[in-house]
Coordinates of C-alpha atoms and ligand atoms in Angstrom, one line a residue:
M1 CA -129.6 3.8 -25.3
K2 CA -130.2 0.9 -22.7
N3 CA -131.7 1.8 -19.3
I4 CA -128.8 2.1 -16.8
L5 CA -129.9 0.6 -14.0
A6 CA -126.8 0.9 -12.1
I7 CA -123.8 2.8 -12.4
V8 CA -122.3 3.4 -9.3
G9 CA -118.8 4.6 -8.9
L10 CA -116.9 3.5 -5.8
L11 CA -116.4 6.1 -3.8
S12 CA -113.1 6.3 -2.1
L13 CA -109.9 6.0 -3.9
M14 CA -108.1 5.3 -0.8
A15 CA -106.8 1.6 0.2
C16 CA -108.4 2.0 3.7
K17 CA -109.6 -0.7 5.7
S18 CA -112.9 1.5 7.4
T19 CA -113.9 2.1 3.3
I20 CA -113.7 -1.3 2.4
E21 CA -116.0 -2.3 5.5
E22 CA -118.3 0.5 4.4
V23 CA -118.4 -0.8 0.7
S24 CA -119.7 -4.5 1.1
R25 CA -122.2 -4.7 -1.5
G26 CA -120.8 -4.3 -5.0
V27 CA -122.3 -2.5 -8.2
I28 CA -125.4 -4.5 -9.4
A29 CA -126.3 -4.7 -13.2
E30 CA -129.2 -6.2 -14.9
E31 CA -127.3 -7.4 -18.2
A32 CA -123.6 -6.4 -18.4
M33 CA -120.6 -5.4 -16.6
V34 CA -116.9 -4.5 -16.8
V35 CA -114.7 -4.3 -13.7
A36 CA -111.3 -2.9 -14.2
A37 CA -108.4 -1.3 -12.2
H38 CA -109.1 2.2 -13.4
P39 CA -112.6 4.1 -13.8
L40 CA -112.1 5.6 -17.2
A41 CA -111.2 2.2 -18.8
A42 CA -114.2 0.6 -17.4
E43 CA -116.0 3.5 -18.9
V44 CA -114.5 2.8 -22.2
G45 CA -115.6 -1.0 -21.9
L46 CA -119.1 0.0 -20.8
K47 CA -119.8 2.3 -23.9
I48 CA -118.6 -0.7 -26.1
L49 CA -121.1 -2.9 -24.4
E50 CA -124.0 -0.3 -24.8
K51 CA -123.0 -0.3 -28.2
G52 CA -123.7 -3.6 -28.8
G53 CA -120.0 -4.8 -28.4
N54 CA -119.3 -8.5 -26.9
A55 CA -117.4 -9.0 -24.0
I56 CA -114.3 -9.7 -26.4
D57 CA -114.9 -6.2 -27.9
A58 CA -115.3 -4.7 -24.1
A59 CA -112.3 -6.4 -23.0
I60 CA -109.7 -5.1 -26.0
A61 CA -111.2 -1.7 -25.5
T62 CA -110.5 -1.6 -21.9
Q63 CA -107.0 -3.2 -21.8
L64 CA -106.2 -0.5 -24.4
A65 CA -107.7 2.3 -22.4
L66 CA -105.7 1.0 -19.5
A67 CA -102.7 0.9 -21.6
V68 CA -103.4 4.6 -21.7
V69 CA -104.8 5.7 -18.1
Y70 CA -103.2 3.2 -16.1
P71 CA -99.2 3.2 -17.5
G72 CA -97.9 1.4 -14.6
A73 CA -99.7 -2.2 -15.5
G74 CA -101.9 -1.4 -18.5
N75 CA -99.9 -2.1 -21.7
I76 CA -99.2 -2.5 -25.1
G77 CA -95.6 -3.3 -24.1
G78 CA -96.1 -6.1 -22.0
G79 CA -98.3 -9.5 -22.2
G80 CA -100.9 -11.4 -20.9
F81 CA -103.8 -14.3 -20.7
M82 CA -107.4 -14.2 -21.7
V83 CA -109.9 -16.8 -20.6
S84 CA -113.2 -16.6 -21.8
R85 CA -116.5 -18.7 -22.1
M86 CA -118.9 -17.7 -24.7
A87 CA -122.6 -17.9 -24.2
N88 CA -122.7 -21.4 -26.1
G89 CA -120.4 -22.9 -23.9
E90 CA -117.1 -22.7 -25.9
I91 CA -114.2 -21.8 -23.8
T92 CA -111.0 -20.7 -24.7
A93 CA -107.4 -19.7 -23.2
L94 CA -105.5 -17.0 -25.0
D95 CA -101.6 -16.5 -24.3
Y96 CA -100.0 -13.3 -25.1
R97 CA -97.2 -13.7 -22.6
E98 CA -93.8 -12.1 -23.8
K99 CA -91.0 -14.2 -24.9
A100 CA -87.2 -14.8 -24.2
P101 CA -85.6 -12.8 -27.4
L102 CA -83.9 -14.9 -29.9
K103 CA -80.5 -13.5 -28.6
G104 CA -81.5 -14.4 -25.0
S105 CA -79.6 -17.4 -23.4
K106 CA -79.7 -19.5 -20.1
N107 CA -77.1 -17.2 -18.2
M108 CA -77.7 -13.9 -19.6
Y109 CA -78.1 -12.5 -16.1
L110 CA -75.1 -14.0 -14.4
D111 CA -72.0 -12.7 -14.2
A112 CA -68.6 -14.2 -14.9
D113 CA -68.2 -15.9 -11.9
G114 CA -72.1 -17.3 -11.9
N115 CA -73.3 -14.7 -9.5
A116 CA -77.1 -13.8 -10.4
I117 CA -77.4 -9.8 -11.5
P118 CA -81.0 -9.5 -10.5
S119 CA -80.9 -5.6 -11.3
A120 CA -80.5 -6.6 -15.1
S121 CA -83.6 -8.8 -15.3
R122 CA -85.9 -6.0 -13.6
R123 CA -85.1 -2.8 -15.0
G124 CA -83.4 -1.2 -18.1
H125 CA -83.6 -2.5 -21.8
L126 CA -82.3 -6.1 -21.1
A127 CA -85.0 -6.6 -18.7
S128 CA -87.7 -6.9 -21.6
G129 CA -89.4 -9.7 -23.2
V130 CA -90.9 -9.4 -26.6
P131 CA -94.0 -7.8 -25.9
G132 CA -97.8 -10.3 -26.7
T133 CA -100.4 -7.7 -25.7
V134 CA -101.4 -6.5 -29.2
A135 CA -100.9 -9.8 -31.1
G136 CA -103.1 -11.1 -28.2
H137 CA -105.8 -8.2 -28.7
A138 CA -105.7 -9.5 -32.7
A139 CA -106.0 -12.7 -32.3
A140 CA -109.1 -12.5 -29.7
F141 CA -110.8 -9.9 -32.0
D142 CA -109.8 -12.2 -35.2
K143 CA -111.6 -15.0 -33.3
Y144 CA -114.8 -13.2 -31.8
G145 CA -114.8 -9.6 -32.4
S146 CA -118.0 -8.0 -33.2
L147 CA -117.7 -4.5 -33.9
P148 CA -114.9 -2.8 -36.4
W149 CA -111.5 -2.9 -34.7
A150 CA -111.1 0.8 -35.1
E151 CA -114.1 1.4 -33.1
L152 CA -112.0 -0.6 -30.2
V153 CA -108.8 1.1 -30.3
Q154 CA -110.4 4.8 -30.9
P155 CA -111.3 5.6 -27.2
A156 CA -107.4 5.0 -26.1
I157 CA -106.4 7.1 -29.0
D158 CA -108.7 9.9 -27.7
L159 CA -107.7 9.6 -24.2
A160 CA -104.2 9.8 -25.1
A161 CA -104.5 12.5 -27.6
K162 CA -106.9 14.6 -25.3
G163 CA -105.8 13.8 -22.1
W164 CA -106.8 12.5 -18.8
A165 CA -107.1 13.7 -15.5
L166 CA -104.7 11.9 -12.8
T167 CA -106.1 10.2 -10.2
P168 CA -104.3 10.4 -6.7
A169 CA -102.8 7.0 -7.3
E170 CA -101.6 7.7 -10.6
A171 CA -100.1 11.2 -9.7
R172 CA -98.4 9.2 -7.0
G173 CA -97.1 6.6 -9.2
L174 CA -95.8 8.8 -12.0
N175 CA -94.0 11.1 -8.8
S176 CA -92.3 8.0 -7.5
N177 CA -90.9 6.7 -10.8
R178 CA -89.3 10.1 -11.9
E179 CA -86.0 9.4 -11.0
A180 CA -86.4 6.0 -12.5
F181 CA -87.5 7.3 -15.7
L182 CA -84.6 9.9 -16.0
E183 CA -82.5 6.9 -15.1
F184 CA -83.3 4.1 -17.6
N185 CA -84.7 6.0 -20.5
T186 CA -82.6 7.2 -23.5
I187 CA -85.0 9.8 -24.6
R188 CA -86.6 11.7 -21.6
P189 CA -90.3 10.8 -21.5
D190 CA -91.6 14.4 -20.8
F191 CA -95.3 13.6 -21.0
F192 CA -94.8 11.8 -18.0
I193 CA -91.8 13.9 -16.0
A194 CA -93.6 16.7 -14.2
P195 CA -91.7 20.0 -13.7
E196 CA -89.0 20.3 -11.2
N197 CA -90.4 20.7 -7.5
Q198 CA -93.8 20.4 -9.0
P199 CA -95.0 17.3 -8.5
W200 CA -98.0 15.7 -10.3
A201 CA -101.3 16.5 -8.2
E202 CA -104.7 14.5 -8.6
G203 CA -106.6 16.2 -11.5
D204 CA -103.5 17.4 -13.6
T205 CA -104.3 16.5 -17.1
V206 CA -101.9 14.5 -19.0
K207 CA -101.4 13.7 -22.4
N208 CA -99.0 11.3 -24.3
Q209 CA -99.4 12.3 -28.2
E210 CA -96.8 9.7 -28.8
L211 CA -98.9 7.0 -27.4
A212 CA -101.6 8.1 -29.5
S213 CA -99.9 8.2 -32.6
T214 CA -98.7 4.3 -32.2
L215 CA -102.2 3.5 -31.3
A216 CA -103.4 4.9 -34.4
R217 CA -101.3 2.6 -36.3
I218 CA -102.6 -0.3 -34.5
R219 CA -106.1 1.2 -35.4
D220 CA -105.1 1.3 -39.2
L221 CA -102.8 -1.7 -39.5
G222 CA -103.8 -4.4 -36.6
K223 CA -101.2 -6.2 -35.6
D224 CA -98.8 -5.0 -37.9
G225 CA -99.0 -1.5 -36.7
F226 CA -97.1 -2.5 -33.8
Y227 CA -94.7 -5.7 -35.0
K228 CA -93.8 -4.3 -38.2
G229 CA -93.2 -0.7 -39.5
I230 CA -92.6 2.7 -38.0
T231 CA -93.4 1.1 -34.0
A232 CA -91.2 -2.0 -34.9
D233 CA -88.4 0.2 -35.9
L234 CA -89.1 2.5 -32.8
I235 CA -88.6 -0.2 -30.5
V236 CA -85.5 -1.8 -32.3
A237 CA -84.0 1.9 -31.9
E238 CA -84.5 1.8 -28.4
M239 CA -82.9 -1.3 -28.0
E240 CA -80.1 -0.3 -29.8
R241 CA -79.4 3.0 -27.8
G242 CA -79.9 0.9 -24.5
N243 CA -78.1 -2.3 -25.3
G244 CA -81.1 -4.0 -25.6
I245 CA -81.6 -7.3 -27.5
I246 CA -84.8 -7.5 -29.2
S247 CA -84.8 -7.6 -32.9
L248 CA -87.1 -7.1 -35.6
E249 CA -87.3 -10.7 -36.1
D250 CA -88.2 -11.1 -32.5
L251 CA -91.2 -8.7 -33.3
A252 CA -92.2 -9.9 -37.0
S253 CA -92.5 -13.7 -35.6
Y254 CA -94.0 -13.0 -32.6
E255 CA -97.7 -15.1 -32.4
A256 CA -100.3 -15.2 -29.7
I257 CA -101.3 -18.8 -28.9
W258 CA -104.6 -20.3 -28.5
R259 CA -104.2 -23.1 -25.6
K260 CA -106.4 -25.4 -24.0
P261 CA -107.7 -24.0 -21.0
I262 CA -107.3 -25.9 -17.5
Q263 CA -110.7 -27.2 -16.4
G264 CA -111.7 -28.9 -13.1
N265 CA -113.9 -29.4 -10.4
Y266 CA -114.6 -27.9 -7.1
K267 CA -117.6 -29.7 -5.6
N268 CA -120.6 -28.5 -8.1
Y269 CA -118.5 -25.7 -9.4
E270 CA -116.3 -26.2 -12.9
F271 CA -113.3 -23.8 -13.0
I272 CA -111.9 -22.6 -16.2
S273 CA -108.5 -21.0 -16.3
M274 CA -105.1 -20.7 -17.5
P275 CA -102.6 -23.4 -18.5
P276 CA -98.7 -23.1 -18.8
P277 CA -96.8 -20.6 -19.4
S278 CA -99.1 -19.5 -16.4
S279 CA -98.8 -21.7 -13.1
G280 CA -102.1 -20.2 -12.0
G281 CA -104.6 -22.5 -13.4
I282 CA -102.7 -25.4 -12.2
A283 CA -101.7 -24.1 -9.1
L284 CA -105.4 -22.9 -8.1
A285 CA -106.7 -26.5 -9.3
Q286 CA -104.2 -28.1 -6.8
M287 CA -105.2 -25.9 -4.0
L288 CA -109.1 -26.0 -4.8
H289 CA -108.3 -30.0 -4.9
A290 CA -106.5 -29.8 -1.8
V291 CA -109.3 -28.4 0.3
E292 CA -112.0 -29.9 -1.4
D293 CA -113.0 -32.7 1.3
L294 CA -112.1 -30.1 4.5
P295 CA -114.9 -28.9 6.5
L296 CA -113.7 -25.2 5.5
K297 CA -117.0 -24.2 6.1
E298 CA -117.8 -25.6 9.6
S299 CA -114.4 -24.6 10.4
G300 CA -115.6 -20.6 9.6
F301 CA -113.9 -17.7 7.7
H302 CA -110.8 -16.9 8.7
S303 CA -110.7 -19.5 11.6
M304 CA -107.3 -21.0 12.6
E305 CA -108.2 -24.2 11.5
S306 CA -109.4 -22.8 7.9
I307 CA -106.1 -20.8 7.2
H308 CA -104.0 -23.7 8.6
A309 CA -105.7 -25.7 5.9
M310 CA -105.5 -23.0 3.3
V311 CA -101.9 -22.1 3.9
E312 CA -100.9 -25.9 3.8
A313 CA -102.7 -26.3 0.4
E314 CA -101.0 -23.3 -0.8
R315 CA -97.3 -24.3 0.3
R316 CA -97.6 -27.7 -1.4
A317 CA -99.0 -26.1 -4.5
Y318 CA -96.3 -23.5 -4.8
A319 CA -93.4 -26.2 -4.1
D320 CA -94.7 -28.0 -6.9
R321 CA -94.7 -24.7 -9.3
A322 CA -91.1 -24.2 -8.7
T323 CA -89.9 -27.4 -9.8
H324 CA -92.7 -28.4 -12.4
L325 CA -93.7 -25.8 -14.2
G326 CA -92.6 -23.7 -17.1
D327 CA -93.7 -23.1 -20.7
A328 CA -95.0 -26.2 -21.9
D329 CA -93.7 -25.9 -25.5
F330 CA -89.9 -26.1 -24.0
Y331 CA -90.5 -28.0 -21.0
D332 CA -92.4 -31.2 -20.2
V333 CA -94.8 -30.2 -17.4
P334 CA -96.5 -33.1 -16.2
L335 CA -100.0 -31.7 -16.3
N336 CA -102.2 -34.8 -15.9
H337 CA -100.0 -35.9 -12.5
L338 CA -100.2 -32.3 -11.1
L339 CA -104.2 -31.8 -12.0
S340 CA -105.2 -35.5 -10.6
K341 CA -107.6 -34.7 -7.5
T342 CA -105.9 -37.6 -5.8
Y343 CA -102.3 -36.5 -6.0
S344 CA -103.3 -33.1 -4.4
Q345 CA -105.3 -35.1 -1.8
E346 CA -102.7 -37.5 -1.1
R347 CA -100.1 -34.5 -0.9
M348 CA -102.2 -33.3 2.1
M349 CA -102.0 -36.7 4.2
S350 CA -99.0 -34.8 5.5
F351 CA -101.0 -32.1 6.7
D352 CA -101.1 -32.2 10.6
L353 CA -104.3 -30.3 12.2
N354 CA -102.3 -29.3 15.2
K355 CA -99.0 -28.3 13.6
A356 CA -97.7 -26.0 10.7
S357 CA -95.4 -28.1 7.8
K358 CA -91.8 -26.9 7.4
S359 CA -90.9 -25.9 3.7
E360 CA -87.2 -26.6 4.0
D361 CA -86.0 -28.5 0.7
I362 CA -83.9 -25.7 -0.9
K363 CA -82.4 -22.3 -0.3
A364 CA -85.3 -20.0 0.9
G365 CA -86.6 -17.0 -1.5
I366 CA -86.5 -13.4 -0.1
F367 CA -89.4 -11.0 -0.5
E368 CA -88.9 -7.6 -1.2
V369 CA -90.1 -5.5 1.6
A370 CA -92.3 -3.2 -1.4
E371 CA -93.7 -5.9 -3.3
S372 CA -95.1 -4.6 -6.9
M373 CA -98.7 -5.3 -7.7
E374 CA -98.3 -4.1 -11.1
T375 CA -100.1 -6.4 -13.2
T376 CA -103.7 -5.6 -14.0
H377 CA -107.0 -7.6 -14.5
L378 CA -110.2 -7.2 -15.7
S379 CA -113.5 -8.9 -15.8
V380 CA -116.7 -8.8 -18.5
V381 CA -119.8 -10.5 -18.7
D382 CA -121.7 -8.9 -21.6
A383 CA -125.7 -9.1 -22.6
Q384 CA -125.6 -12.3 -24.3
G385 CA -123.9 -14.1 -21.5
N386 CA -120.5 -13.9 -22.7
A387 CA -117.5 -13.9 -20.1
V388 CA -114.1 -12.9 -20.4
S389 CA -111.4 -12.6 -17.6
V390 CA -108.4 -11.1 -18.5
T391 CA -105.2 -10.6 -16.4
T392 CA -102.3 -8.4 -18.5
T393 CA -98.8 -7.2 -17.3
L394 CA -95.6 -5.2 -17.8
N395 CA -94.5 -7.1 -14.3
G396 CA -93.1 -4.6 -11.9
G397 CA -94.4 -1.3 -11.5
M398 CA -93.9 0.6 -14.5
G399 CA -91.8 -2.4 -16.2
S400 CA -88.5 -1.9 -16.9
K401 CA -89.1 1.9 -16.7
V402 CA -88.2 2.2 -20.3
F403 CA -90.4 3.9 -22.7
V404 CA -89.8 3.5 -26.4
G405 CA -88.7 6.7 -27.7
G406 CA -91.1 8.2 -29.8
A407 CA -93.6 5.5 -29.3
G408 CA -94.9 6.8 -25.9
F409 CA -95.1 3.4 -24.3
L410 CA -93.3 1.3 -21.6
L411 CA -91.7 -2.1 -22.1
N412 CA -91.9 -4.6 -19.6
N413 CA -89.5 -6.4 -17.5
E414 CA -91.0 -9.9 -17.4
M415 CA -87.6 -11.5 -18.0
D416 CA -87.2 -11.4 -14.3
D417 CA -90.2 -14.0 -14.2
F418 CA -87.8 -16.6 -15.7
S419 CA -85.5 -18.3 -13.2
I420 CA -82.7 -16.5 -13.8
K421 CA -80.5 -18.9 -11.8
P422 CA -81.8 -22.4 -10.1
G423 CA -83.0 -21.5 -6.6
F424 CA -82.5 -17.6 -7.1
P425 CA -85.6 -15.6 -6.1
N426 CA -87.4 -13.5 -8.6
M427 CA -88.7 -10.2 -7.2
F428 CA -91.5 -11.9 -6.0
G429 CA -89.5 -14.2 -3.9
L430 CA -90.1 -17.0 -6.2
V431 CA -87.9 -19.6 -6.9
G432 CA -87.6 -22.1 -9.9
G433 CA -84.9 -24.4 -11.9
E434 CA -84.8 -26.0 -14.9
A435 CA -88.3 -25.9 -16.2
N436 CA -88.3 -22.4 -16.1
A437 CA -84.7 -21.4 -17.3
I438 CA -84.4 -18.9 -20.1
A439 CA -84.6 -20.2 -23.6
P440 CA -84.8 -18.1 -26.9
G441 CA -88.1 -17.9 -27.9
K442 CA -89.5 -19.4 -24.4
R443 CA -92.0 -17.7 -22.7
M444 CA -91.3 -17.0 -18.9
L445 CA -93.7 -18.6 -16.1
S446 CA -96.2 -16.3 -14.6
S447 CA -99.0 -16.6 -12.0
M448 CA -101.5 -14.8 -13.4
T449 CA -104.8 -16.7 -12.9
P450 CA -107.5 -15.3 -15.0
T451 CA -110.5 -17.5 -14.0
I452 CA -114.3 -18.3 -15.0
L453 CA -116.4 -20.9 -12.8
T454 CA -119.6 -22.3 -13.9
K455 CA -122.1 -23.7 -11.6
N456 CA -124.3 -26.7 -12.9
G457 CA -123.1 -25.4 -16.5
E458 CA -124.1 -21.7 -16.0
L459 CA -122.0 -19.1 -15.7
F460 CA -121.3 -18.3 -12.0
M461 CA -118.1 -16.0 -11.6
V462 CA -115.4 -14.2 -13.7
V463 CA -112.5 -13.6 -11.2
G464 CA -108.7 -12.5 -11.3
T465 CA -106.1 -10.0 -9.8
P466 CA -102.9 -8.6 -10.3
G467 CA -100.1 -9.2 -7.1
G468 CA -97.1 -11.4 -8.5
S469 CA -96.9 -14.5 -6.5
T470 CA -99.9 -13.4 -4.4
I471 CA -102.2 -13.8 -7.6
I472 CA -102.8 -17.3 -7.2
T473 CA -103.6 -17.3 -3.3
S474 CA -105.9 -14.4 -4.0
V475 CA -108.0 -16.0 -6.4
F476 CA -108.3 -19.2 -4.4
Q477 CA -109.4 -17.3 -1.3
T478 CA -111.8 -15.1 -3.2
I479 CA -113.1 -18.3 -4.8
L480 CA -113.6 -19.9 -1.4
N481 CA -114.9 -16.7 0.5
V482 CA -118.0 -17.1 -1.9
I483 CA -118.5 -20.6 -2.4
E484 CA -117.7 -21.7 1.5
F485 CA -118.2 -18.5 3.5
D486 CA -121.5 -17.3 1.5
M487 CA -120.1 -14.1 0.9
G488 CA -121.1 -11.6 -2.1
M489 CA -118.9 -10.8 -4.6
Q490 CA -117.7 -7.2 -3.1
E491 CA -117.6 -8.8 0.3
A492 CA -115.6 -11.6 -1.2
V493 CA -113.1 -9.0 -2.5
N494 CA -113.0 -7.0 0.4
A495 CA -111.9 -9.7 2.8
P496 CA -108.6 -9.7 4.2
R497 CA -105.8 -12.2 2.3
F498 CA -103.0 -14.3 3.5
H499 CA -100.4 -16.0 1.4
H500 CA -98.0 -18.8 1.8
Q501 CA -95.9 -19.6 -1.4
W502 CA -93.4 -22.3 -0.2
L503 CA -90.4 -20.5 0.1
P504 CA -89.7 -18.4 2.1
D505 CA -91.5 -20.3 4.6
V506 CA -93.7 -17.4 6.1
V507 CA -97.3 -16.7 6.2
R508 CA -97.9 -13.3 5.0
F509 CA -101.6 -11.4 5.8
E510 CA -102.7 -8.1 5.1
R511 CA -102.3 -6.2 8.2
D512 CA -105.2 -5.2 10.6
G513 CA -107.2 -7.9 8.7
F514 CA -107.2 -10.6 11.2
D515 CA -107.6 -11.0 14.9
S516 CA -104.9 -11.2 17.4
L517 CA -106.4 -14.5 19.0
T518 CA -106.3 -16.2 15.2
L519 CA -102.6 -14.9 14.9
A520 CA -101.5 -16.0 17.9
Q521 CA -103.0 -19.8 17.6
L522 CA -101.4 -19.9 14.0
R523 CA -98.2 -19.2 15.6
N524 CA -98.9 -21.7 18.3
I525 CA -99.0 -24.2 15.6
G526 CA -95.8 -23.3 14.1
H527 CA -96.5 -20.8 11.5
N528 CA -94.5 -17.8 11.1
M529 CA -96.9 -15.3 10.5
Q530 CA -96.1 -11.8 9.1
P531 CA -97.9 -8.9 8.7
S532 CA -97.8 -7.3 4.8
G533 CA -99.5 -4.4 2.9
N534 CA -102.3 -4.9 0.3
M535 CA -102.0 -8.3 -1.5
G536 CA -103.9 -8.2 -5.0
R537 CA -106.4 -6.1 -6.3
V538 CA -109.3 -8.4 -7.3
D539 CA -111.6 -7.5 -10.2
A540 CA -114.6 -10.1 -10.4
I541 CA -118.1 -10.4 -11.6
L542 CA -120.8 -12.8 -9.8
V543 CA -124.1 -13.8 -11.4
L544 CA -126.4 -13.7 -8.6
P545 CA -129.2 -16.2 -8.2
D546 CA -131.5 -14.1 -9.9
G547 CA -129.5 -13.8 -13.1
K548 CA -128.2 -10.1 -12.1
L549 CA -124.4 -9.5 -11.8
E550 CA -122.7 -8.2 -9.1
G551 CA -119.4 -6.5 -9.5
G552 CA -116.4 -6.7 -7.2
A553 CA -114.0 -3.9 -7.7
D554 CA -111.2 -3.9 -5.7
L555 CA -111.0 -0.9 -2.8
R556 CA -107.1 -1.7 -2.3
G557 CA -106.8 0.1 -5.5
E558 CA -108.9 2.8 -7.7
D559 CA -110.9 0.0 -9.5
A560 CA -114.3 0.4 -10.6
A561 CA -117.1 -1.4 -11.9
R562 CA -119.6 -0.5 -14.5
G563 CA -122.6 -1.4 -15.5
F564 CA -126.2 -1.6 -17.1
Ligands
LIG1 N1 -95.2 -11.0 -14.0 C1 -96.3 -11.7 -12.8 C2 -96.9 -12.8 -13.5 O1 -96.8 -12.7 -14.6 O2 -96.6 -13.8 -12.8

């Protein structure tokens, strides 16, 4: 076995500021690393790397383990995106986003008077898009997998069948969803329902035999173990019991798609990120282009000037997102225009150093008070230098809240990422129009931003995060924390975040993370500053000048870096 130079578990599981300040240096590894949202999943990925599996193998095994131990976002009933850069420089973007079912339609979430019914796109059977995750894993494996497929799936089966100990946050998550699980399921999901008056607690062992059986079918039959046969029949039976619309045809016809990644430059760095149906890569490119020529470094980290400039870049990129972005297979996304550096820099000509701009074109979006962060990201680098950045999601926490009866996994509520009515905000307050309207077989617009950076042609960073609409701004700021503000990976991940998404016209900032003088200065020039809870859970890897890897596992969650 390879010499393990650094395996450091992150000590605190609480998202607590003093802890974040104490852990400013991440796990350091000599050769290879996985950073993911749950320690058990990161360990599964590490074992695959130690066995000689490559970064794609490790990413698949880690995602499947997350589907067991991190059910709020890790999934086989959702979808995601994988951006990879192989050691030989080959780059790819794999789209396994959910699709609208064939029986879906533009006005399916409107009542007879044309009013939006957001509850239907957010919870219950009608909220689910056709899942893409397993097709994504199979496609990634067919192209790049090196270990036998069964060895990548087996660790997740073992976790589900033998059980795993709940972390504090997982125990809280299951307890807080108890009522929703009882309300929205046609068959009671007993494996996650604690006995009455005896809530789950840290350390309790949970098993999910139904999920173990589903995963065993995936191990034995690959993609067909999910999209055909027993699992597909169970999904459709669940739909019929709950008045959902996903059909056998939807499942059998689902395909993951290899897409051309978004590529661009920021100074002497190149970024590689996800194209539509994610808005992530385009919006990230726009924001980086918008600030590239501004003196961020001289202004200083979290100075009024740097925050103001970055907020104005965010505002403009999100305004374009609302109008221009959707599934490019259905809508003509003006990619070249949006990605032109000149365009983003021209948009900043209205930027006034001493005054906030106003976002007042269309009806304002509305933030839910408790925004869900339940997407999940993982970053992997293997000993050969292959790098993988994966963001995957059920959308809201525990998705639609609906388990597929007899199959043990949750279905997504990704339909809410469509614009269910022009200008009507989704659960993240994001608005959209025709570009992101529902159509049968169309993929809903995402903010997921799995990203890889190179510097002078060499791997530099692997980065991404959950966080709904805040994903893109969290990735943007983490990158600039390293490049402009000279932070290491963990420090850049720890740094407090802010977010502007055009509508509503507010800057949200992580409460307690910003000094009061800077906040007052920003208010004075017209920004509507609003304190918020945590934003994002960035999991990232930085290649240090000596070639070692520094993991940044976000202490806002229970995330962990493991490496050797
Ligand atoms: N469901 C969150 C996103 O895809 O942006």
